């Protein structure tokens, strides 16, 4: 799903989330573990306005485990509880209700002290498109929930999905926009497949991807495509194009005259990157935050 975020849409998305916040005890902020900065809404603190929050680093199966550990420590330093999950297989998803209870412990204890019987914790998932909101909803529900979406002009009662006995989830997640005015963010979202290629040129995205791989994961690139010449300066565009051409040559992306079909090579690079063929890769680390 590609969403065009115009100012009016952002205002509407924000208003919809703020309406839902009135109904819930805790927000579950979903981020992509490979790009926790680029997959984060720039106004999230303002939008959630002090609501208790659990941060989930999703798609942890595709991210570099050591970098993910550093992110968990980073969020802990900022006072947030976070878990690295894989919504596709359900790894560590089962810990979410317990962790939410821990975050809301004081509130729950106050209710008990007043003689109240604490009801199930009510939660809302929020995140940018493609970060895994529906996959996580289905995983938590233990079944497939039809994507109803928030359509303008369609009023619909809020449905609560039971997650075990201690938690309930709003069926429609809060859809947020990324910080796309920063070109670096746009490229990282495109590399991971969060925004579709039609918006950005495939060769530009692949160029950016190769540059990142040369800088951060040269051994993975070298091993995958058998490239021998490591660029001495990854900031030299000519050297990056040479690596792309080497990849094209290895994969038989040739056009008449023996030239390399860079567009075809670019498609191959991005497909393999998104499918995790280079191994587990993180494109952002906490020291860049
Ligand atoms: P959304 O509701 O936030 O928009 O995201 P959604 O759940 O639709 O997930 C987007 C894509 O991300 C899906 O791939 C989904 O399978 C994948 N995904 C979600 N969670 C995880 C995870 O923890 N690990 C991995 N590896 N993938 C995950 P898709 O159906 O193939 O869509 P697409 O890739 O064609 O966009």
PDB file of C-alpha atoms and ligand atoms in Angstrom:
ATOM      1  CA  UNK A   1       0.000   0.000   0.000  1.00  0.00           C
ATOM      2  CA  UNK A   2       1.428   3.363  -0.997  1.00  0.00           C
ATOM      3  CA  UNK A   3       0.018   6.307   0.865  1.00  0.00           C
ATOM      4  CA  UNK A   4       0.516   9.855  -0.355  1.00  0.00           C
ATOM      5  CA  UNK A   5       0.993  11.936   2.740  1.00  0.00           C
ATOM      6  CA  UNK A   6      -0.240  15.450   2.181  1.00  0.00           C
ATOM      7  CA  UNK A   7      -0.614  17.852   5.116  1.00  0.00           C
ATOM      8  CA  UNK A   8      -4.364  17.190   5.236  1.00  0.00           C
ATOM      9  CA  UNK A   9      -3.793  13.432   5.470  1.00  0.00           C
ATOM     10  CA  UNK A  10      -1.282  13.880   8.270  1.00  0.00           C
ATOM     11  CA  UNK A  11      -3.721  16.017  10.222  1.00  0.00           C
ATOM     12  CA  UNK A  12      -6.444  13.396   9.745  1.00  0.00           C
ATOM     13  CA  UNK A  13      -4.136  10.502  10.720  1.00  0.00           C
ATOM     14  CA  UNK A  14      -3.045  12.385  13.794  1.00  0.00           C
ATOM     15  CA  UNK A  15      -6.616  13.179  14.799  1.00  0.00           C
ATOM     16  CA  UNK A  16      -7.695   9.552  14.316  1.00  0.00           C
ATOM     17  CA  UNK A  17      -4.868   8.316  16.542  1.00  0.00           C
ATOM     18  CA  UNK A  18      -5.627  10.898  19.194  1.00  0.00           C
ATOM     19  CA  UNK A  19      -9.286   9.778  19.241  1.00  0.00           C
ATOM     20  CA  UNK A  20      -8.138   6.189  19.749  1.00  0.00           C
ATOM     21  CA  UNK A  21      -5.687   7.174  22.491  1.00  0.00           C
ATOM     22  CA  UNK A  22      -8.674   8.101  24.664  1.00  0.00           C
ATOM     23  CA  UNK A  23      -9.764   4.457  24.592  1.00  0.00           C
ATOM     24  CA  UNK A  24      -6.471   2.757  25.416  1.00  0.00           C
ATOM     25  CA  UNK A  25      -4.015   2.251  28.283  1.00  0.00           C
ATOM     26  CA  UNK A  26      -0.871   1.745  26.231  1.00  0.00           C
ATOM     27  CA  UNK A  27       0.457   2.435  22.726  1.00  0.00           C
ATOM     28  CA  UNK A  28       2.576  -0.193  20.960  1.00  0.00           C
ATOM     29  CA  UNK A  29       4.982   1.690  18.711  1.00  0.00           C
ATOM     30  CA  UNK A  30       6.164  -0.562  15.903  1.00  0.00           C
ATOM     31  CA  UNK A  31       9.536   0.166  14.278  1.00  0.00           C
ATOM     32  CA  UNK A  32      11.621  -1.696  11.699  1.00  0.00           C
ATOM     33  CA  UNK A  33      14.623  -3.156  13.579  1.00  0.00           C
ATOM     34  CA  UNK A  34      16.863  -2.500  10.560  1.00  0.00           C
ATOM     35  CA  UNK A  35      16.026   1.209  10.474  1.00  0.00           C
ATOM     36  CA  UNK A  36      14.567   2.295  13.835  1.00  0.00           C
ATOM     37  CA  UNK A  37      15.201   5.971  13.057  1.00  0.00           C
ATOM     38  CA  UNK A  38      13.886   6.088   9.502  1.00  0.00           C
ATOM     39  CA  UNK A  39      10.827   3.973  10.326  1.00  0.00           C
ATOM     40  CA  UNK A  40       9.873   6.322  13.169  1.00  0.00           C
ATOM     41  CA  UNK A  41       7.295   9.078  12.891  1.00  0.00           C
ATOM     42  CA  UNK A  42       9.006  12.437  13.477  1.00  0.00           C
ATOM     43  CA  UNK A  43       6.190  13.679  15.731  1.00  0.00           C
ATOM     44  CA  UNK A  44       5.575  10.499  17.699  1.00  0.00           C
ATOM     45  CA  UNK A  45       6.277  11.948  21.172  1.00  0.00           C
ATOM     46  CA  UNK A  46       3.929  14.809  20.486  1.00  0.00           C
ATOM     47  CA  UNK A  47       1.209  12.555  19.011  1.00  0.00           C
ATOM     48  CA  UNK A  48       1.289  10.016  21.854  1.00  0.00           C
ATOM     49  CA  UNK A  49       1.444  12.905  24.352  1.00  0.00           C
ATOM     50  CA  UNK A  50       2.630  11.011  27.421  1.00  0.00           C
ATOM     51  CA  UNK A  51       0.611   7.809  26.875  1.00  0.00           C
ATOM     52  CA  UNK A  52       2.507   4.781  28.269  1.00  0.00           C
ATOM     53  CA  UNK A  53       4.391   3.141  25.417  1.00  0.00           C
ATOM     54  CA  UNK A  54       5.977  -0.174  24.488  1.00  0.00           C
ATOM     55  CA  UNK A  55       8.434  -0.033  21.567  1.00  0.00           C
ATOM     56  CA  UNK A  56       8.707  -3.091  19.315  1.00  0.00           C
ATOM     57  CA  UNK A  57      11.633  -3.572  16.945  1.00  0.00           C
ATOM     58  CA  UNK A  58       9.908  -5.702  14.326  1.00  0.00           C
ATOM     59  CA  UNK A  59      11.500  -7.726  11.501  1.00  0.00           C
ATOM     60  CA  UNK A  60      14.314  -8.511  13.948  1.00  0.00           C
ATOM     61  CA  UNK A  61      14.882 -11.684  11.893  1.00  0.00           C
ATOM     62  CA  UNK A  62      16.259  -9.465   9.095  1.00  0.00           C
ATOM     63  CA  UNK A  63      18.358  -7.157  11.317  1.00  0.00           C
ATOM     64  CA  UNK A  64      21.882  -7.536  12.665  1.00  0.00           C
ATOM     65  CA  UNK A  65      21.417  -9.050  16.148  1.00  0.00           C
ATOM     66  CA  UNK A  66      24.270  -7.083  17.739  1.00  0.00           C
ATOM     67  CA  UNK A  67      22.943  -3.767  16.480  1.00  0.00           C
ATOM     68  CA  UNK A  68      19.440  -4.680  17.666  1.00  0.00           C
ATOM     69  CA  UNK A  69      20.848  -5.315  21.180  1.00  0.00           C
ATOM     70  CA  UNK A  70      22.364  -1.834  21.081  1.00  0.00           C
ATOM     71  CA  UNK A  71      19.017  -0.355  20.070  1.00  0.00           C
ATOM     72  CA  UNK A  72      17.267  -2.085  22.973  1.00  0.00           C
ATOM     73  CA  UNK A  73      19.867  -0.560  25.329  1.00  0.00           C
ATOM     74  CA  UNK A  74      19.418   2.832  23.650  1.00  0.00           C
ATOM     75  CA  UNK A  75      15.651   2.822  24.215  1.00  0.00           C
ATOM     76  CA  UNK A  76      16.126   1.612  27.807  1.00  0.00           C
ATOM     77  CA  UNK A  77      18.444   4.613  28.390  1.00  0.00           C
ATOM     78  CA  UNK A  78      15.649   6.843  27.138  1.00  0.00           C
ATOM     79  CA  UNK A  79      13.265   5.269  29.643  1.00  0.00           C
ATOM     80  CA  UNK A  80      11.349   3.055  27.191  1.00  0.00           C
ATOM     81  CA  UNK A  81      10.709  -0.638  27.457  1.00  0.00           C
ATOM     82  CA  UNK A  82      11.353  -2.385  24.123  1.00  0.00           C
ATOM     83  CA  UNK A  83      11.317  -5.896  22.649  1.00  0.00           C
ATOM     84  CA  UNK A  84      12.843  -7.185  19.391  1.00  0.00           C
ATOM     85  CA  UNK A  85      10.200  -9.322  17.663  1.00  0.00           C
ATOM     86  CA  UNK A  86       9.487 -11.163  14.438  1.00  0.00           C
ATOM     87  CA  UNK A  87       5.773 -10.816  13.743  1.00  0.00           C
ATOM     88  CA  UNK A  88       5.980 -13.228  10.817  1.00  0.00           C
ATOM     89  CA  UNK A  89       6.978 -16.227  12.914  1.00  0.00           C
ATOM     90  CA  UNK A  90       5.807 -14.857  16.273  1.00  0.00           C
ATOM     91  CA  UNK A  91       9.232 -14.880  17.927  1.00  0.00           C
ATOM     92  CA  UNK A  92       8.924 -13.024  21.284  1.00  0.00           C
ATOM     93  CA  UNK A  93       5.439 -11.736  20.391  1.00  0.00           C
ATOM     94  CA  UNK A  94       4.132 -13.750  23.350  1.00  0.00           C
ATOM     95  CA  UNK A  95       6.032 -11.461  25.742  1.00  0.00           C
ATOM     96  CA  UNK A  96       4.012  -8.380  24.761  1.00  0.00           C
ATOM     97  CA  UNK A  97       1.066  -8.680  27.260  1.00  0.00           C
ATOM     98  CA  UNK A  98       3.399  -9.331  30.223  1.00  0.00           C
ATOM     99  CA  UNK A  99       5.641  -6.429  29.268  1.00  0.00           C
ATOM    100  CA  UNK A 100       2.624  -4.135  28.897  1.00  0.00           C
ATOM    101  CA  UNK A 101       1.482  -5.165  32.381  1.00  0.00           C
ATOM    102  CA  UNK A 102       4.916  -4.320  33.738  1.00  0.00           C
ATOM    103  CA  UNK A 103       4.823  -0.852  32.168  1.00  0.00           C
ATOM    104  CA  UNK A 104       1.357  -0.247  33.665  1.00  0.00           C
ATOM    105  CA  UNK A 105       2.210  -1.894  36.996  1.00  0.00           C
ATOM    106  CA  UNK A 106       1.707   1.255  39.141  1.00  0.00           C
ATOM    107  CA  UNK A 107      -1.698   1.987  37.629  1.00  0.00           C
ATOM    108  CA  UNK A 108      -2.811  -1.625  38.068  1.00  0.00           C
ATOM    109  CA  UNK A 109      -1.590  -1.680  41.690  1.00  0.00           C
ATOM    110  CA  UNK A 110      -3.487   1.549  42.430  1.00  0.00           C
ATOM    111  CA  UNK A 111      -6.675  -0.003  41.041  1.00  0.00           C
ATOM    112  CA  UNK A 112      -6.188  -3.093  43.203  1.00  0.00           C
ATOM    113  CA  UNK A 113      -5.502  -0.903  46.289  1.00  0.00           C
ATOM    114  CA  UNK A 114      -8.861   0.833  45.674  1.00  0.00           C
ATOM    115  CA  UNK A 115     -10.562  -2.561  45.637  1.00  0.00           C
ATOM    116  CA  UNK A 116     -11.125  -2.453  41.863  1.00  0.00           C
ATOM    117  CA  UNK A 117     -10.782  -5.532  39.715  1.00  0.00           C
ATOM    118  CA  UNK A 118      -8.324  -4.511  36.944  1.00  0.00           C
ATOM    119  CA  UNK A 119      -9.782  -5.089  33.486  1.00  0.00           C
ATOM    120  CA  UNK A 120      -7.775  -6.294  30.489  1.00  0.00           C
ATOM    121  CA  UNK A 121      -5.117  -3.836  29.290  1.00  0.00           C
ATOM    122  CA  UNK A 122      -6.265  -1.962  26.187  1.00  0.00           C
ATOM    123  CA  UNK A 123      -3.644  -1.365  23.513  1.00  0.00           C
ATOM    124  CA  UNK A 124      -3.248   0.319  20.119  1.00  0.00           C
ATOM    125  CA  UNK A 125      -0.561  -0.535  17.569  1.00  0.00           C
ATOM    126  CA  UNK A 126       0.893   2.499  15.769  1.00  0.00           C
ATOM    127  CA  UNK A 127       3.479   2.657  12.981  1.00  0.00           C
ATOM    128  CA  UNK A 128       4.292   3.673   9.416  1.00  0.00           C
ATOM    129  CA  UNK A 129       2.972   1.638   6.448  1.00  0.00           C
ATOM    130  CA  UNK A 130       4.617  -1.761   5.878  1.00  0.00           C
ATOM    131  CA  UNK A 131       6.274  -1.962   9.278  1.00  0.00           C
ATOM    132  CA  UNK A 132       4.178  -5.050  10.107  1.00  0.00           C
ATOM    133  CA  UNK A 133       1.073  -3.732  11.917  1.00  0.00           C
ATOM    134  CA  UNK A 134      -1.398  -6.175  10.323  1.00  0.00           C
ATOM    135  CA  UNK A 135       1.004  -9.097  10.633  1.00  0.00           C
ATOM    136  CA  UNK A 136       1.445  -8.353  14.337  1.00  0.00           C
ATOM    137  CA  UNK A 137      -2.301  -7.871  14.860  1.00  0.00           C
ATOM    138  CA  UNK A 138      -2.996 -11.274  13.293  1.00  0.00           C
ATOM    139  CA  UNK A 139      -0.212 -12.865  15.313  1.00  0.00           C
ATOM    140  CA  UNK A 140      -1.514 -11.434  18.594  1.00  0.00           C
ATOM    141  CA  UNK A 141      -5.092 -12.358  17.727  1.00  0.00           C
ATOM    142  CA  UNK A 142      -4.067 -15.872  16.735  1.00  0.00           C
ATOM    143  CA  UNK A 143      -6.174 -15.554  13.585  1.00  0.00           C
ATOM    144  CA  UNK A 144      -6.535 -13.421  10.474  1.00  0.00           C
ATOM    145  CA  UNK A 145      -8.201 -10.067  11.090  1.00  0.00           C
ATOM    146  CA  UNK A 146      -9.675  -8.447   7.974  1.00  0.00           C
ATOM    147  CA  UNK A 147      -7.939  -5.172   7.196  1.00  0.00           C
ATOM    148  CA  UNK A 148     -10.733  -2.643   7.515  1.00  0.00           C
ATOM    149  CA  UNK A 149      -8.571   0.476   7.426  1.00  0.00           C
ATOM    150  CA  UNK A 150      -9.705   3.949   8.318  1.00  0.00           C
ATOM    151  CA  UNK A 151     -11.673   5.194   5.374  1.00  0.00           C
ATOM    152  CA  UNK A 152     -12.855   8.786   5.214  1.00  0.00           C
ATOM    153  CA  UNK A 153     -16.566   9.116   5.676  1.00  0.00           C
ATOM    154  CA  UNK A 154     -16.972   5.584   6.994  1.00  0.00           C
ATOM    155  CA  UNK A 155     -17.800   5.499  10.649  1.00  0.00           C
ATOM    156  CA  UNK A 156     -17.366   2.175  12.253  1.00  0.00           C
ATOM    157  CA  UNK A 157     -17.513   0.997  15.804  1.00  0.00           C
ATOM    158  CA  UNK A 158     -14.178   0.147  17.374  1.00  0.00           C
ATOM    159  CA  UNK A 159     -13.653  -3.567  17.677  1.00  0.00           C
ATOM    160  CA  UNK A 160     -11.544  -5.058  20.426  1.00  0.00           C
ATOM    161  CA  UNK A 161      -9.468  -8.139  19.733  1.00  0.00           C
ATOM    162  CA  UNK A 162      -8.749 -10.396  22.695  1.00  0.00           C
ATOM    163  CA  UNK A 163      -5.081 -11.228  23.259  1.00  0.00           C
ATOM    164  CA  UNK A 164      -5.197 -13.954  25.899  1.00  0.00           C
ATOM    165  CA  UNK A 165      -7.070 -12.927  29.046  1.00  0.00           C
ATOM    166  CA  UNK A 166      -5.077  -9.843  30.046  1.00  0.00           C
ATOM    167  CA  UNK A 167      -4.995  -7.729  26.912  1.00  0.00           C
ATOM    168  CA  UNK A 168      -7.286  -6.288  24.249  1.00  0.00           C
ATOM    169  CA  UNK A 169      -6.174  -4.687  21.010  1.00  0.00           C
ATOM    170  CA  UNK A 170      -7.987  -2.126  18.851  1.00  0.00           C
ATOM    171  CA  UNK A 171      -8.582  -3.824  15.481  1.00  0.00           C
ATOM    172  CA  UNK A 172      -7.502  -0.856  13.335  1.00  0.00           C
ATOM    173  CA  UNK A 173      -3.927   0.256  14.000  1.00  0.00           C
ATOM    174  CA  UNK A 174      -2.805   3.876  13.903  1.00  0.00           C
ATOM    175  CA  UNK A 175      -1.090   4.568  10.570  1.00  0.00           C
ATOM    176  CA  UNK A 176       1.680   7.155  10.799  1.00  0.00           C
ATOM    177  CA  UNK A 177       3.865   8.877   8.217  1.00  0.00           C
ATOM    178  CA  UNK A 178       7.665   8.601   8.120  1.00  0.00           C
ATOM    179  CA  UNK A 179      10.122  11.501   8.095  1.00  0.00           C
ATOM    180  CA  UNK A 180      10.329  11.437   4.319  1.00  0.00           C
ATOM    181  CA  UNK A 181      11.485  15.011   3.827  1.00  0.00           C
ATOM    182  CA  UNK A 182      14.974  13.696   4.627  1.00  0.00           C
ATOM    183  CA  UNK A 183      16.264  12.001   1.403  1.00  0.00           C
ATOM    184  CA  UNK A 184      18.389   9.555   3.423  1.00  0.00           C
ATOM    185  CA  UNK A 185      15.236   8.329   5.170  1.00  0.00           C
ATOM    186  CA  UNK A 186      13.491   7.906   1.798  1.00  0.00           C
ATOM    187  CA  UNK A 187      16.330   5.755   0.463  1.00  0.00           C
ATOM    188  CA  UNK A 188      16.477   3.597   3.582  1.00  0.00           C
ATOM    189  CA  UNK A 189      12.715   3.041   3.456  1.00  0.00           C
ATOM    190  CA  UNK A 190      12.983   2.133  -0.233  1.00  0.00           C
ATOM    191  CA  UNK A 191      15.919  -0.236   0.374  1.00  0.00           C
ATOM    192  CA  UNK A 192      13.950  -2.172   2.958  1.00  0.00           C
ATOM    193  CA  UNK A 193      10.852  -2.214   0.746  1.00  0.00           C
ATOM    194  CA  UNK A 194       8.746   0.076   2.944  1.00  0.00           C
ATOM    195  CA  UNK A 195       8.154   2.441   0.034  1.00  0.00           C
ATOM    196  CA  UNK A 196       7.648   1.210  -3.442  1.00  0.00           C
ATOM    197  CA  UNK A 197      10.148   1.708  -6.216  1.00  0.00           C
ATOM    198  CA  UNK A 198       7.753   3.615  -8.465  1.00  0.00           C
ATOM    199  CA  UNK A 199       8.350   6.618  -6.221  1.00  0.00           C
ATOM    200  CA  UNK A 200      12.141   6.467  -6.451  1.00  0.00           C
ATOM    201  CA  UNK A 201      14.343   5.435  -9.349  1.00  0.00           C
ATOM    202  CA  UNK A 202      15.481   1.783  -8.973  1.00  0.00           C
ATOM    203  CA  UNK A 203      19.077   2.583  -9.962  1.00  0.00           C
ATOM    204  CA  UNK A 204      19.266   5.418  -7.440  1.00  0.00           C
ATOM    205  CA  UNK A 205      17.990   3.168  -4.656  1.00  0.00           C
ATOM    206  CA  UNK A 206      20.390   0.360  -5.634  1.00  0.00           C
ATOM    207  CA  UNK A 207      23.284   2.841  -5.806  1.00  0.00           C
ATOM    208  CA  UNK A 208      22.446   3.954  -2.296  1.00  0.00           C
ATOM    209  CA  UNK A 209      22.098   0.320  -1.151  1.00  0.00           C
ATOM    210  CA  UNK A 210      25.477  -0.704  -2.586  1.00  0.00           C
ATOM    211  CA  UNK A 211      27.126   2.299  -0.961  1.00  0.00           C
ATOM    212  CA  UNK A 212      25.658   1.324   2.412  1.00  0.00           C
ATOM    213  CA  UNK A 213      26.674  -2.308   1.953  1.00  0.00           C
ATOM    214  CA  UNK A 214      30.219  -1.355   0.954  1.00  0.00           C
ATOM    215  CA  UNK A 215      30.497   0.797   4.083  1.00  0.00           C
ATOM    216  CA  UNK A 216      28.795  -1.475   6.579  1.00  0.00           C
ATOM    217  CA  UNK A 217      28.788  -5.040   5.224  1.00  0.00           C
ATOM    218  CA  UNK A 218      31.549  -5.389   2.642  1.00  0.00           C
ATOM    219  CA  UNK A 219      32.252  -9.093   3.461  1.00  0.00           C
ATOM    220  CA  UNK A 220      28.587  -9.978   2.774  1.00  0.00           C
ATOM    221  CA  UNK A 221      28.663  -8.207  -0.594  1.00  0.00           C
ATOM    222  CA  UNK A 222      32.007  -9.725  -1.508  1.00  0.00           C
ATOM    223  CA  UNK A 223      30.822 -13.213  -0.626  1.00  0.00           C
ATOM    224  CA  UNK A 224      27.444 -12.959  -2.357  1.00  0.00           C
ATOM    225  CA  UNK A 225      28.733 -11.683  -5.696  1.00  0.00           C
ATOM    226  CA  UNK A 226      32.413 -12.695  -5.606  1.00  0.00           C
ATOM    227  CA  UNK A 227      33.649  -9.136  -6.125  1.00  0.00           C
ATOM    228  CA  UNK A 228      37.342  -8.806  -5.491  1.00  0.00           C
ATOM    229  CA  UNK A 229      38.074  -5.094  -5.733  1.00  0.00           C
ATOM    230  CA  UNK A 230      36.937  -3.341  -2.563  1.00  0.00           C
ATOM    231  CA  UNK A 231      36.399   0.378  -3.188  1.00  0.00           C
ATOM    232  CA  UNK A 232      39.074   2.431  -1.437  1.00  0.00           C
ATOM    233  CA  UNK A 233      36.621   5.328  -1.065  1.00  0.00           C
ATOM    234  CA  UNK A 234      32.909   4.383  -0.648  1.00  0.00           C
ATOM    235  CA  UNK A 235      32.016   8.060  -1.048  1.00  0.00           C
ATOM    236  CA  UNK A 236      33.384   8.104  -4.576  1.00  0.00           C
ATOM    237  CA  UNK A 237      30.331   7.561  -6.849  1.00  0.00           C
ATOM    238  CA  UNK A 238      32.490   6.109  -9.639  1.00  0.00           C
ATOM    239  CA  UNK A 239      33.717   3.356  -7.339  1.00  0.00           C
ATOM    240  CA  UNK A 240      30.153   2.455  -6.312  1.00  0.00           C
ATOM    241  CA  UNK A 241      29.007   2.328  -9.941  1.00  0.00           C
ATOM    242  CA  UNK A 242      31.982   0.048 -10.651  1.00  0.00           C
ATOM    243  CA  UNK A 243      30.788  -2.357  -7.927  1.00  0.00           C
ATOM    244  CA  UNK A 244      27.271  -2.271  -9.448  1.00  0.00           C
ATOM    245  CA  UNK A 245      28.773  -3.064 -12.848  1.00  0.00           C
ATOM    246  CA  UNK A 246      30.794  -5.920 -11.354  1.00  0.00           C
ATOM    247  CA  UNK A 247      27.562  -7.330  -9.884  1.00  0.00           C
ATOM    248  CA  UNK A 248      25.802  -6.918 -13.256  1.00  0.00           C
ATOM    249  CA  UNK A 249      28.637  -8.739 -15.026  1.00  0.00           C
ATOM    250  CA  UNK A 250      28.573 -11.621 -12.518  1.00  0.00           C
ATOM    251  CA  UNK A 251      24.813 -11.979 -12.985  1.00  0.00           C
ATOM    252  CA  UNK A 252      24.880 -11.750 -16.773  1.00  0.00           C
ATOM    253  CA  UNK A 253      23.058  -8.390 -16.965  1.00  0.00           C
ATOM    254  CA  UNK A 254      24.493  -7.439 -20.334  1.00  0.00           C
ATOM    255  CA  UNK A 255      23.108  -5.428 -23.233  1.00  0.00           C
ATOM    256  CA  UNK A 256      24.402  -5.188 -26.795  1.00  0.00           C
ATOM    257  CA  UNK A 257      27.983  -4.047 -27.110  1.00  0.00           C
ATOM    258  CA  UNK A 258      28.917  -5.780 -23.849  1.00  0.00           C
ATOM    259  CA  UNK A 259      27.594  -2.908 -21.745  1.00  0.00           C
ATOM    260  CA  UNK A 260      26.089  -3.638 -18.336  1.00  0.00           C
ATOM    261  CA  UNK A 261      22.336  -3.341 -17.860  1.00  0.00           C
ATOM    262  CA  UNK A 262      22.468  -1.352 -14.614  1.00  0.00           C
ATOM    263  CA  UNK A 263      18.691  -1.249 -14.224  1.00  0.00           C
ATOM    264  CA  UNK A 264      18.475  -5.052 -14.265  1.00  0.00           C
ATOM    265  CA  UNK A 265      21.458  -5.365 -11.900  1.00  0.00           C
ATOM    266  CA  UNK A 266      19.790  -2.835  -9.575  1.00  0.00           C
ATOM    267  CA  UNK A 267      16.602  -4.895  -9.452  1.00  0.00           C
ATOM    268  CA  UNK A 268      18.596  -8.004  -8.512  1.00  0.00           C
ATOM    269  CA  UNK A 269      20.509  -6.194  -5.757  1.00  0.00           C
ATOM    270  CA  UNK A 270      17.334  -4.811  -4.153  1.00  0.00           C
ATOM    271  CA  UNK A 271      15.401  -8.076  -4.375  1.00  0.00           C
ATOM    272  CA  UNK A 272      18.222  -9.990  -2.710  1.00  0.00           C
ATOM    273  CA  UNK A 273      18.736  -7.337  -0.063  1.00  0.00           C
ATOM    274  CA  UNK A 274      15.033  -7.334   0.921  1.00  0.00           C
ATOM    275  CA  UNK A 275      14.915 -11.115   0.983  1.00  0.00           C
ATOM    276  CA  UNK A 276      17.804 -11.145   3.475  1.00  0.00           C
ATOM    277  CA  UNK A 277      20.208 -12.852   1.040  1.00  0.00           C
ATOM    278  CA  UNK A 278      23.116 -10.765   2.320  1.00  0.00           C
ATOM    279  CA  UNK A 279      22.464 -12.016   5.827  1.00  0.00           C
ATOM    280  CA  UNK A 280      21.011  -9.969   8.650  1.00  0.00           C
ATOM    281  CA  UNK A 281      21.638  -6.303   8.018  1.00  0.00           C
ATOM    282  CA  UNK A 282      20.994  -3.135  10.022  1.00  0.00           C
ATOM    283  CA  UNK A 283      21.252   0.200   8.279  1.00  0.00           C
ATOM    284  CA  UNK A 284      21.135   2.421  11.344  1.00  0.00           C
ATOM    285  CA  UNK A 285      22.934   2.254  14.685  1.00  0.00           C
ATOM    286  CA  UNK A 286      22.176   4.154  17.921  1.00  0.00           C
ATOM    287  CA  UNK A 287      25.323   6.302  17.638  1.00  0.00           C
ATOM    288  CA  UNK A 288      23.741   7.861  14.520  1.00  0.00           C
ATOM    289  CA  UNK A 289      20.602   8.838  16.431  1.00  0.00           C
TER     290      UNK A 289
HETATM  291  P1  LIG B   1       1.501  -2.899   7.774  1.00  0.00           P
HETATM  292  O1  LIG B   1       0.222  -3.504   8.260  1.00  0.00           O
HETATM  293  O2  LIG B   1       2.241  -2.153   8.843  1.00  0.00           O
HETATM  294  O3  LIG B   1       1.348  -2.071   6.545  1.00  0.00           O
HETATM  295  O4  LIG B   1       2.501  -4.100   7.381  1.00  0.00           O
HETATM  296  P2  LIG B   1       2.151  -5.644   7.050  1.00  0.00           P
HETATM  297  O5  LIG B   1       1.730  -6.352   8.286  1.00  0.00           O
HETATM  298  O6  LIG B   1       1.264  -5.700   5.861  1.00  0.00           O
HETATM  299  O7  LIG B   1       3.604  -6.184   6.663  1.00  0.00           O
HETATM  300  C1  LIG B   1       4.334  -5.691   5.543  1.00  0.00           C
HETATM  301  C2  LIG B   1       5.281  -6.785   5.043  1.00  0.00           C
HETATM  302  O8  LIG B   1       6.250  -7.038   6.072  1.00  0.00           O
HETATM  303  C3  LIG B   1       4.613  -8.111   4.763  1.00  0.00           C
HETATM  304  O9  LIG B   1       5.305  -8.701   3.668  1.00  0.00           O
HETATM  305  C4  LIG B   1       4.899  -8.917   6.004  1.00  0.00           C
HETATM  306  O10 LIG B   1       4.901 -10.302   5.770  1.00  0.00           O
HETATM  307  C5  LIG B   1       6.284  -8.430   6.330  1.00  0.00           C
HETATM  308  N1  LIG B   1       6.602  -8.610   7.768  1.00  0.00           N
HETATM  309  C6  LIG B   1       5.883  -8.201   8.846  1.00  0.00           C
HETATM  310  N2  LIG B   1       6.508  -8.523   9.979  1.00  0.00           N
HETATM  311  C7  LIG B   1       7.663  -9.157   9.627  1.00  0.00           C
HETATM  312  C8  LIG B   1       8.749  -9.734  10.376  1.00  0.00           C
HETATM  313  O11 LIG B   1       8.814  -9.691  11.614  1.00  0.00           O
HETATM  314  N3  LIG B   1       9.750 -10.286   9.640  1.00  0.00           N
HETATM  315  C9  LIG B   1       9.755 -10.305   8.289  1.00  0.00           C
HETATM  316  N4  LIG B   1      10.791 -10.870   7.666  1.00  0.00           N
HETATM  317  N5  LIG B   1       8.739  -9.771   7.553  1.00  0.00           N
HETATM  318  C10 LIG B   1       7.723  -9.216   8.214  1.00  0.00           C
HETATM  319  P3  LIG B   1       4.584  -9.042   2.309  1.00  0.00           P
HETATM  320  O12 LIG B   1       3.220  -9.557   2.555  1.00  0.00           O
HETATM  321  O13 LIG B   1       5.541  -9.845   1.518  1.00  0.00           O
HETATM  322  O14 LIG B   1       4.419  -7.658   1.707  1.00  0.00           O
HETATM  323  P4  LIG B   1       5.412  -6.928   0.732  1.00  0.00           P
HETATM  324  O15 LIG B   1       6.817  -7.341   1.144  1.00  0.00           O
HETATM  325  O16 LIG B   1       5.016  -7.408  -0.606  1.00  0.00           O
HETATM  326  O17 LIG B   1       5.164  -5.471   0.962  1.00  0.00           O
END
